């Protein structure tokens, strides 16, 4: 009996799912970073990053196969939705690695900005903004034309937002910014008494990083305070959202959909916060150029959209029955937890 394989590999985790051709998910696996560019500042580290990413992808797939109790020769089609699939040589490297491991009779590699489109739109057309630890923007137009921002995109996700918070708090301490409640929130987050203590902790030569809270944990604090009315927090959100909206506009232009209605799919951990301010700003900016953009939150994880693509490549139409079965049989949410 043939099966499909979907893999979603990002900077934090790699998820693999096995499903039947009628849309039942029967196996899952999870491992670490699946991005071949993660920690690549020197050629040696780059080689290590490639090896580590491919090993992590392999580990997730192996777990999913074991969980499903099937063998590789039963995998008909596999789609790999990967951060790090950016330049032509990346696609060639990843395609060769997956083929060498016999991860399907048909193997497709795509940038991780694209998987969520199928999770948010059955037509698989539109613009995606996926904002998590990093951020990626992609689009697909009629006829299958695609574009993804990759290294063109400067504005990122929770790490960038959190760095903006720290920079603003430091500037406020120096009198270069107006006072903000973010200062007290940052001090409480790090458990320190002064802004200088925070700056010293994060920049000193001998850091005990295991004792320092993750910097991206400041993003929920930023969103909380923006909702509470802090003008500085709101300004940070507005500037960031405006910039993300700019990249979404570029994506829509590259696939020629600005003049027609299209889904603007917003996904990722940052958008799961109860605050709507970042989303509202992105939508406001996009609609200045593409007034028919239709914002929507992805109803499920990007990996489900990847499975939709694998089914279509296998010649299986995405009927309501298939869609319902995939959603009903998706694993527990803990599998997808970024901090898990």
Coordinates of C-alpha atoms in Angstrom, one line a residue:
X1 CA 0.0 0.0 0.0
X2 CA 1.5 3.4 -1.0
X3 CA 1.8 6.3 1.5
X4 CA 2.9 10.0 1.4
X5 CA 5.5 11.7 3.5
X6 CA 5.5 15.4 4.5
X7 CA 8.5 17.1 6.2
X8 CA 8.6 20.6 7.6
X9 CA 12.1 21.7 8.7
X10 CA 12.8 25.0 10.3
X11 CA 15.4 26.7 12.6
X12 CA 14.0 25.2 15.7
X13 CA 12.5 21.8 14.8
X14 CA 11.8 19.3 12.0
X15 CA 8.5 17.5 11.8
X16 CA 7.8 14.5 9.6
X17 CA 4.4 12.9 9.0
X18 CA 3.3 9.8 7.1
X19 CA -0.3 9.6 5.7
X20 CA -2.4 7.2 3.7
X21 CA -3.7 8.3 0.3
X22 CA -7.2 8.8 1.8
X23 CA -5.8 11.4 4.2
X24 CA -5.2 9.5 7.5
X25 CA -2.0 10.5 9.4
X26 CA -0.5 7.3 10.8
X27 CA 3.1 8.2 11.8
X28 CA 5.0 11.2 13.1
X29 CA 8.6 12.2 14.0
X30 CA 10.4 15.2 15.4
X31 CA 14.0 16.2 15.6
X32 CA 16.1 19.4 15.7
X33 CA 17.0 22.2 13.2
X34 CA 16.4 21.3 9.6
X35 CA 18.0 24.5 8.1
X36 CA 21.3 23.9 6.3
X37 CA 22.2 27.5 6.9
X38 CA 21.9 27.4 10.7
X39 CA 25.2 28.7 12.2
X40 CA 27.2 29.1 9.1
X41 CA 29.7 31.9 9.8
X42 CA 32.7 29.9 8.5
X43 CA 33.1 27.2 5.9
X44 CA 33.7 24.6 8.6
X45 CA 30.6 25.5 10.5
X46 CA 28.7 25.6 7.2
X47 CA 29.6 22.0 6.5
X48 CA 28.7 21.0 10.0
X49 CA 25.3 22.8 9.6
X50 CA 24.5 20.9 6.4
X51 CA 25.4 17.6 7.9
X52 CA 23.5 18.3 11.1
X53 CA 20.4 19.5 9.2
X54 CA 20.3 16.5 6.9
X55 CA 20.8 14.2 9.9
X56 CA 17.9 15.8 11.7
X57 CA 15.7 15.5 8.7
X58 CA 16.7 11.8 8.4
X59 CA 16.0 11.3 12.1
X60 CA 12.5 12.8 11.9
X61 CA 11.6 10.7 8.8
X62 CA 13.0 7.5 10.4
X63 CA 10.9 8.1 13.5
X64 CA 7.7 8.7 11.4
X65 CA 8.4 5.5 9.4
X66 CA 8.8 3.5 12.6
X67 CA 5.7 5.0 14.1
X68 CA 3.7 4.2 11.0
X69 CA 5.3 0.7 10.8
X70 CA 6.0 1.0 7.1
X71 CA 9.2 0.9 5.0
X72 CA 10.7 3.4 2.6
X73 CA 9.8 1.5 -0.5
X74 CA 6.1 2.1 0.4
X75 CA 6.5 5.9 0.2
X76 CA 5.0 7.1 -3.1
X77 CA 5.5 10.9 -2.8
X78 CA 7.4 13.1 -0.4
X79 CA 7.4 16.8 -0.1
X80 CA 10.1 18.6 2.0
X81 CA 9.2 22.1 3.1
X82 CA 12.5 23.4 4.3
X83 CA 14.1 26.6 5.7
X84 CA 17.4 26.8 3.9
X85 CA 16.0 25.8 0.5
X86 CA 16.9 29.2 -0.8
X87 CA 19.4 29.2 -3.8
X88 CA 19.5 26.7 -6.7
X89 CA 22.5 24.9 -5.2
X90 CA 20.5 24.4 -2.0
X91 CA 17.7 22.7 -3.9
X92 CA 20.2 20.5 -5.7
X93 CA 22.0 19.5 -2.5
X94 CA 18.8 18.7 -0.6
X95 CA 17.3 16.9 -3.6
X96 CA 20.4 14.7 -3.9
X97 CA 20.5 14.0 -0.1
X98 CA 16.8 12.9 0.0
X99 CA 17.1 10.8 -3.2
X100 CA 20.3 9.1 -1.8
X101 CA 18.2 8.1 1.2
X102 CA 15.3 6.9 -1.0
X103 CA 12.8 9.0 0.7
X104 CA 10.1 8.5 -1.9
X105 CA 9.5 7.6 -5.5
X106 CA 8.8 11.2 -6.2
X107 CA 10.6 13.8 -4.1
X108 CA 9.9 17.5 -4.1
X109 CA 11.9 20.2 -2.2
X110 CA 10.3 23.6 -1.5
X111 CA 11.1 26.7 0.6
X112 CA 9.4 26.7 3.9
X113 CA 7.4 29.9 3.1
X114 CA 5.2 27.9 0.7
X115 CA 3.9 25.0 2.7
X116 CA 1.5 27.2 4.7
X117 CA -0.2 28.4 1.6
X118 CA -1.8 25.0 1.1
X119 CA -2.7 24.9 4.8
X120 CA -4.5 28.2 4.4
X121 CA -6.0 27.9 1.0
X122 CA -7.2 24.9 -0.9
X123 CA -6.4 26.7 -4.2
X124 CA -2.7 26.9 -3.0
X125 CA -2.6 30.5 -4.3
X126 CA -1.8 33.6 -2.2
X127 CA 0.9 35.2 0.0
X128 CA 2.2 33.8 3.2
X129 CA 3.9 35.6 6.1
X130 CA 5.3 33.0 8.6
X131 CA 6.5 34.8 11.7
X132 CA 8.2 32.6 14.4
X133 CA 11.8 32.8 15.6
X134 CA 12.6 34.1 12.2
X135 CA 10.3 35.2 9.5
X136 CA 9.7 34.1 5.9
X137 CA 7.5 35.4 3.2
X138 CA 6.3 33.6 0.1
X139 CA 3.7 33.6 -2.7
X140 CA 2.2 31.3 -5.3
X141 CA 0.2 32.6 -8.3
X142 CA -2.0 31.1 -10.9
X143 CA -0.1 28.5 -13.0
X144 CA 2.2 27.6 -10.2
X145 CA 4.5 30.6 -10.3
X146 CA 6.3 30.9 -6.9
X147 CA 8.5 33.4 -5.1
X148 CA 10.0 33.3 -1.6
X149 CA 11.9 36.0 0.2
X150 CA 14.7 34.0 1.6
X151 CA 17.8 36.2 2.0
X152 CA 16.1 39.1 0.4
X153 CA 14.1 39.6 3.6
X154 CA 15.8 41.6 6.4
X155 CA 13.0 41.9 8.9
X156 CA 12.6 38.8 10.9
X157 CA 10.5 37.3 13.7
X158 CA 10.6 37.1 17.5
X159 CA 14.4 37.4 17.8
X160 CA 14.3 40.7 15.8
X161 CA 11.4 42.0 17.7
X162 CA 13.1 41.2 21.0
X163 CA 16.3 42.8 20.0
X164 CA 14.3 45.9 19.1
X165 CA 12.9 45.8 22.7
X166 CA 16.4 45.6 24.2
X167 CA 17.8 48.3 22.0
X168 CA 14.8 50.6 22.9
X169 CA 15.2 50.0 26.6
X170 CA 19.0 50.7 26.4
X171 CA 18.3 54.0 24.5
X172 CA 15.6 54.9 27.0
X173 CA 18.1 54.4 29.8
X174 CA 20.5 56.8 28.0
X175 CA 17.7 59.4 27.6
X176 CA 17.5 58.8 23.8
X177 CA 14.0 57.4 23.9
X178 CA 11.0 58.3 26.0
X179 CA 10.5 56.2 29.2
X180 CA 8.6 53.0 28.7
X181 CA 7.1 50.2 30.9
X182 CA 9.2 47.9 28.8
X183 CA 12.2 48.7 31.0
X184 CA 10.6 47.2 34.1
X185 CA 9.3 44.3 32.1
X186 CA 12.8 43.5 30.7
X187 CA 14.4 43.8 34.2
X188 CA 11.8 41.4 35.6
X189 CA 12.3 39.0 32.7
X190 CA 16.0 38.7 33.2
X191 CA 15.7 38.9 37.0
X192 CA 18.1 41.8 37.2
X193 CA 18.1 45.2 38.9
X194 CA 19.4 47.7 36.3
X195 CA 19.5 48.0 32.5
X196 CA 23.3 48.0 32.8
X197 CA 23.1 44.6 34.5
X198 CA 21.1 43.3 31.5
X199 CA 23.5 44.8 29.0
X200 CA 26.5 43.4 30.9
X201 CA 24.9 39.9 31.2
X202 CA 24.2 39.8 27.4
X203 CA 27.5 41.2 26.2
X204 CA 30.3 40.1 28.6
X205 CA 33.0 37.8 27.4
X206 CA 32.3 35.0 29.8
X207 CA 28.6 34.3 29.5
X208 CA 26.9 31.4 31.2
X209 CA 24.3 31.1 28.5
X210 CA 22.4 28.3 30.1
X211 CA 21.4 30.7 32.9
X212 CA 20.2 33.5 30.6
X213 CA 16.5 33.4 29.5
X214 CA 15.9 33.2 25.7
X215 CA 15.9 36.6 24.2
X216 CA 12.9 35.9 22.0
X217 CA 10.8 35.6 25.2
X218 CA 10.6 39.4 25.2
X219 CA 8.2 39.3 22.2
X220 CA 5.1 38.3 24.1
X221 CA 6.0 41.0 26.6
X222 CA 6.2 43.6 23.8
X223 CA 2.8 42.5 22.5
X224 CA 1.3 42.6 26.0
X225 CA 2.5 46.2 26.6
X226 CA 1.4 47.3 23.1
X227 CA -2.1 46.1 23.9
X228 CA -1.9 47.8 27.3
X229 CA -1.2 51.1 25.5
X230 CA 2.5 51.7 25.9
X231 CA 3.4 54.1 23.1
X232 CA 6.9 52.9 22.7
X233 CA 5.8 49.3 22.4
X234 CA 3.2 50.3 19.9
X235 CA 5.7 52.1 17.8
X236 CA 8.0 49.0 17.7
X237 CA 5.1 46.9 16.5
X238 CA 4.0 49.4 13.9
X239 CA 7.4 49.7 12.4
X240 CA 7.9 46.0 12.3
X241 CA 4.5 45.2 10.9
X242 CA 4.9 47.9 8.2
X243 CA 8.2 46.3 7.1
X244 CA 6.7 42.8 7.0
X245 CA 3.8 44.2 5.0
X246 CA 6.3 45.6 2.5
X247 CA 7.8 42.1 1.9
X248 CA 4.3 40.7 1.5
X249 CA 3.6 43.3 -1.2
X250 CA 6.8 42.3 -3.0
X251 CA 5.7 38.7 -2.9
X252 CA 2.3 39.4 -4.4
X253 CA 3.8 41.5 -7.1
X254 CA 6.3 38.8 -8.0
X255 CA 3.5 36.3 -8.8
X256 CA 1.2 39.0 -10.3
X257 CA -1.7 38.8 -7.9
X258 CA -1.9 42.3 -6.5
X259 CA -4.9 43.2 -8.7
X260 CA -7.0 40.1 -7.8
X261 CA -8.4 38.8 -4.5
X262 CA -5.9 36.5 -2.8
X263 CA -5.5 34.9 0.7
X264 CA -2.9 36.6 2.9
X265 CA -2.0 33.7 5.2
X266 CA -0.5 34.7 8.6
X267 CA 1.1 31.9 10.5
X268 CA 3.8 31.2 13.1
X269 CA 4.2 31.5 16.8
X270 CA 4.3 35.4 17.0
X271 CA 0.8 35.6 15.5
X272 CA -0.6 33.1 18.1
X273 CA -0.5 35.9 20.7
X274 CA -3.9 37.4 21.5
X275 CA -2.8 40.9 20.4
X276 CA -3.9 41.7 16.8
X277 CA -1.7 44.8 16.5
X278 CA 1.1 43.3 14.4
X279 CA -1.4 41.5 12.1
X280 CA -3.5 44.6 11.7
X281 CA -0.5 46.7 10.7
X282 CA 0.7 44.1 8.2
X283 CA -2.8 44.0 6.6
X284 CA -3.2 47.7 6.6
X285 CA 0.1 48.1 4.7
X286 CA -0.6 45.3 2.2
X287 CA -4.1 46.7 1.4
X288 CA -2.6 50.0 0.4
X289 CA -1.3 48.2 -2.7
X290 CA -3.5 45.1 -2.9
X291 CA -6.9 46.2 -1.6
X292 CA -8.4 42.8 -2.2
X293 CA -6.0 40.9 0.0
X294 CA -8.0 38.6 2.3
X295 CA -6.2 38.1 5.6
X296 CA -6.6 34.6 7.2
X297 CA -4.9 32.7 9.9
X298 CA -3.8 29.2 9.0
X299 CA -6.3 26.7 10.4
X300 CA -3.6 24.1 11.1
X301 CA 0.2 23.6 11.0
X302 CA 2.2 24.1 7.8
X303 CA 3.0 20.4 7.7
X304 CA -0.7 19.7 6.9
X305 CA -0.4 21.9 3.8
X306 CA 2.7 20.0 2.9
X307 CA 0.7 16.7 3.0
X308 CA -1.9 18.4 0.8
X309 CA 0.8 19.0 -1.8
X310 CA 2.1 15.4 -1.5
X311 CA -1.4 14.1 -2.1
X312 CA -1.9 16.3 -5.2
X313 CA 1.4 15.2 -6.6
X314 CA 0.2 11.6 -6.1
X315 CA -2.9 12.3 -8.2
X316 CA -5.3 12.5 -5.2
X317 CA -7.7 15.5 -5.3
X318 CA -8.1 17.4 -2.0
X319 CA -11.8 16.6 -1.3
X320 CA -13.6 17.7 1.9
X321 CA -13.3 14.1 3.1
X322 CA -9.6 14.0 2.7
X323 CA -9.2 17.4 4.2
X324 CA -11.3 16.5 7.2
X325 CA -9.4 13.2 7.8
X326 CA -6.0 14.9 7.7
X327 CA -7.1 17.5 10.3
X328 CA -8.8 14.9 12.5
X329 CA -5.8 12.7 12.6
X330 CA -3.0 15.3 13.0
X331 CA -0.8 14.6 16.1
X332 CA -1.2 16.3 19.5
X333 CA -0.2 20.0 19.5
X334 CA 2.8 19.2 21.7
X335 CA 4.6 17.8 18.6
X336 CA 4.6 21.2 17.1
X337 CA 5.6 23.2 20.3
X338 CA 8.5 25.5 19.4
X339 CA 9.9 25.2 22.9
X340 CA 9.2 21.5 23.2

